[in-house]
XYZ file of N, CA and C in Angstrom:
282
model
N 30.160 13.470 86.032
C 29.205 12.500 85.557
C 27.849 12.720 86.225
N 27.867 12.850 87.552
C 26.631 13.096 88.294
C 26.066 14.455 87.911
N 26.971 15.440 87.720
C 26.520 16.776 87.333
C 25.826 16.740 85.979
N 26.346 15.937 85.062
C 25.716 15.804 83.747
C 24.315 15.214 83.869
N 24.159 14.231 84.747
C 22.843 13.621 84.937
C 21.862 14.634 85.526
N 22.335 15.456 86.448
C 21.473 16.480 87.046
C 21.048 17.476 85.979
N 22.001 17.885 85.132
C 21.672 18.827 84.065
C 20.657 18.232 83.098
N 20.813 16.970 82.775
C 19.867 16.335 81.856
C 18.474 16.254 82.465
N 18.390 16.057 83.768
C 17.089 16.009 84.425
C 16.420 17.376 84.384
N 17.214 18.446 84.440
C 16.661 19.794 84.432
C 16.359 20.284 83.025
N 16.746 19.518 82.026
C 16.529 19.888 80.629
C 15.036 19.812 80.306
N 14.559 20.751 79.490
C 13.164 20.718 79.053
C 12.941 19.515 78.149
N 11.685 19.205 77.893
C 11.361 18.059 77.038
C 11.809 18.273 75.597
N 11.942 19.501 75.186
C 12.376 19.772 73.813
C 13.902 19.834 73.695
N 14.642 19.507 74.779
C 16.098 19.451 74.736
C 16.780 20.779 74.962
N 16.061 21.784 75.406
C 16.639 23.105 75.630
C 16.889 23.280 77.125
N 18.089 23.751 77.471
C 18.427 23.993 78.864
C 18.018 25.402 79.260
N 17.635 25.579 80.514
C 17.378 26.937 81.008
C 18.686 27.741 80.999
N 18.588 29.043 80.948
C 19.748 29.933 80.829
C 20.814 29.700 81.908
N 20.462 29.547 83.189
C 21.515 29.320 84.201
C 22.309 28.032 83.951
N 21.631 26.993 83.485
C 22.337 25.743 83.201
C 23.264 25.892 81.990
N 22.818 26.644 80.986
C 23.667 26.881 79.819
C 24.941 27.623 80.222
N 24.792 28.616 81.067
C 25.946 29.368 81.549
C 26.885 28.446 82.331
N 26.303 27.590 83.164
C 27.096 26.642 83.947
C 27.868 25.695 83.019
N 27.203 25.208 81.993
C 27.843 24.297 81.031
C 28.999 25.004 80.326
N 28.766 26.220 79.868
C 29.810 26.972 79.165
C 30.996 27.254 80.079
N 30.720 27.674 81.311
C 31.799 27.948 82.253
C 32.591 26.681 82.570
N 31.886 25.585 82.745
C 32.559 24.312 83.027
C 33.475 23.913 81.877
N 32.986 24.078 80.664
C 33.782 23.739 79.482
C 35.012 24.650 79.375
N 34.841 25.938 79.650
C 35.969 26.875 79.605
C 37.023 26.521 80.652
N 36.572 26.175 81.842
C 37.504 25.795 82.909
C 38.243 24.516 82.534
N 37.513 23.556 82.004
C 38.129 22.283 81.607
C 39.194 22.519 80.539
N 38.880 23.334 79.541
C 39.836 23.620 78.470
C 41.040 24.412 78.983
N 40.801 25.314 79.928
C 41.898 26.111 80.480
C 42.872 25.251 81.280
N 42.395 24.169 81.845
C 43.245 23.303 82.654
C 44.034 22.290 81.831
N 43.748 22.187 80.540
C 44.492 21.253 79.697
C 45.938 21.729 79.544
N 46.886 20.826 79.682
C 48.296 21.204 79.498
C 48.643 21.238 78.002
N 48.192 22.276 77.325
C 48.304 22.369 75.870
C 49.759 22.304 75.408
N 50.630 23.068 76.045
C 52.045 23.090 75.642
C 52.691 21.720 75.845
N 52.334 21.071 76.943
C 52.875 19.744 77.215
C 52.407 18.750 76.157
N 51.146 18.816 75.802
C 50.598 17.924 74.775
C 51.313 18.147 73.445
N 51.545 19.413 73.081
C 52.261 19.721 71.835
C 53.669 19.140 71.859
N 54.358 19.312 72.994
C 55.740 18.824 73.095
C 55.799 17.304 73.020
N 54.846 16.637 73.653
C 54.794 15.172 73.602
C 54.606 14.712 72.163
N 53.724 15.381 71.423
C 53.511 15.021 70.020
C 54.773 15.247 69.196
N 55.503 16.339 69.472
C 56.762 16.599 68.769
C 57.774 15.491 69.043
N 57.875 15.099 70.303
C 58.821 14.043 70.678
C 58.434 12.731 70.018
N 57.145 12.409 70.022
C 56.694 11.180 69.365
C 57.037 11.212 67.882
N 56.847 12.363 67.257
C 57.160 12.499 65.834
C 58.659 12.302 65.591
N 59.494 12.872 66.467
C 60.943 12.709 66.346
C 61.338 11.247 66.485
N 60.734 10.556 67.428
C 61.061 9.153 67.668
C 60.699 8.308 66.457
N 59.568 8.604 65.829
C 59.144 7.804 64.692
C 59.911 8.133 63.423
N 60.501 9.310 63.305
C 61.238 9.651 62.091
C 62.712 9.274 62.187
N 63.296 9.231 63.367
C 64.713 8.914 63.500
C 65.067 7.495 63.065
N 64.310 6.468 63.414
C 64.689 5.124 62.972
C 64.761 4.995 61.454
N 63.917 5.723 60.733
C 63.963 5.659 59.278
C 65.304 6.170 58.780
N 65.789 7.259 59.342
C 67.078 7.817 58.952
C 68.198 6.841 59.293
N 68.141 6.271 60.478
C 69.155 5.305 60.888
C 69.113 4.077 59.990
N 67.917 3.662 59.619
C 67.775 2.492 58.763
C 68.377 2.765 57.386
N 68.187 3.972 56.854
C 68.775 4.322 55.566
C 70.297 4.290 55.653
N 70.851 4.805 56.755
C 72.296 4.776 56.934
C 72.785 3.337 57.014
N 72.059 2.478 57.743
C 72.434 1.074 57.845
C 72.405 0.412 56.478
N 71.409 0.728 55.671
C 71.298 0.158 54.336
C 72.477 0.594 53.479
N 72.830 1.868 53.539
C 73.979 2.367 52.778
C 75.264 1.704 53.256
N 75.409 1.572 54.561
C 76.606 0.946 55.120
C 76.687 -0.507 54.677
N 75.570 -1.223 54.723
C 75.532 -2.615 54.298
C 75.887 -2.731 52.823
N 75.348 -1.844 52.010
C 75.647 -1.865 50.577
C 77.123 -1.594 50.335
N 77.701 -0.668 51.074
C 79.123 -0.354 50.916
C 79.994 -1.541 51.311
N 79.666 -2.190 52.408
C 80.426 -3.363 52.853
C 80.300 -4.480 51.828
N 79.093 -4.691 51.314
C 78.864 -5.727 50.310
C 79.674 -5.447 49.048
N 79.657 -4.210 48.597
C 80.412 -3.832 47.401
C 81.911 -4.028 47.626
N 82.394 -3.635 48.787
C 83.807 -3.802 49.110
C 84.194 -5.279 49.091
N 83.362 -6.115 49.667
C 83.630 -7.557 49.700
C 83.645 -8.137 48.291
N 82.692 -7.720 47.472
C 82.634 -8.235 46.104
C 83.874 -7.822 45.310
N 84.319 -6.578 45.517
C 85.529 -6.129 44.823
C 86.757 -6.916 45.273
N 86.859 -7.178 46.571
C 87.985 -7.976 47.069
C 87.949 -9.378 46.474
N 86.756 -9.989 46.447
C 86.613 -11.319 45.850
C 86.996 -11.287 44.373
N 86.576 -10.233 43.680
C 86.870 -10.099 42.260
C 88.379 -9.973 42.038
N 89.032 -9.150 42.871
C 90.487 -8.986 42.753
C 91.204 -10.296 43.080
N 90.738 -11.012 44.086
C 91.348 -12.292 44.442
C 91.210 -13.278 43.296
N 90.044 -13.289 42.681
C 89.801 -14.190 41.554
C 90.704 -13.817 40.384
N 90.851 -12.533 40.108
C 91.729 -12.085 39.025
C 93.185 -12.434 39.320
N 93.610 -12.270 40.566
C 94.987 -12.610 40.929
C 95.238 -14.102 40.733
N 94.277 -14.921 41.155
C 94.427 -16.369 40.998
C 94.469 -16.746 39.523
N 93.635 -16.124 38.707
C 93.599 -16.412 37.277
C 94.899 -15.969 36.617
N 95.412 -14.816 36.991
C 96.657 -14.335 36.392
C 97.831 -15.219 36.803
N 97.806 -15.732 38.033
C 98.867 -16.640 38.459
C 98.822 -17.937 37.661
N 97.617 -18.431 37.372
C 97.486 -19.645 36.565
C 98.040 -19.392 35.176
N 97.731 -18.212 34.636
C 98.233 -17.869 33.299
C 99.744 -17.775 33.286
N 100.343 -17.222 34.310
C 101.796 -17.098 34.396
C 102.423 -18.477 34.510
N 101.817 -19.357 35.319
C 102.384 -20.689 35.499
C 102.250 -21.518 34.225
N 101.238 -21.245 33.402
C 101.091 -21.967 32.142
C 102.183 -21.574 31.158
N 102.600 -20.323 31.181
C 103.612 -19.851 30.249
C 105.032 -20.100 30.759
N 105.196 -20.475 32.013
C 106.540 -20.662 32.552
C 107.080 -22.020 32.232
């Protein structure tokens, strides 16, 4: 931050830096970029992407499971209702 202020003070009025300052700026930027943990940043983004996509898959499975349980229950209720109706019919004819 202080270095940036010093560089700005040394800047010409037309906004052009002298050659040594330009070289210093470029070298500083190269060093800063070289120190970035690029591979780590990529891996973190991959992990974040995995975390955000997995719940959707789990949610779809839960929805399918819920639908299957609901269908099974409805079929059991339907069979129970049919059994009760058939028993009433048998008792009417007996």
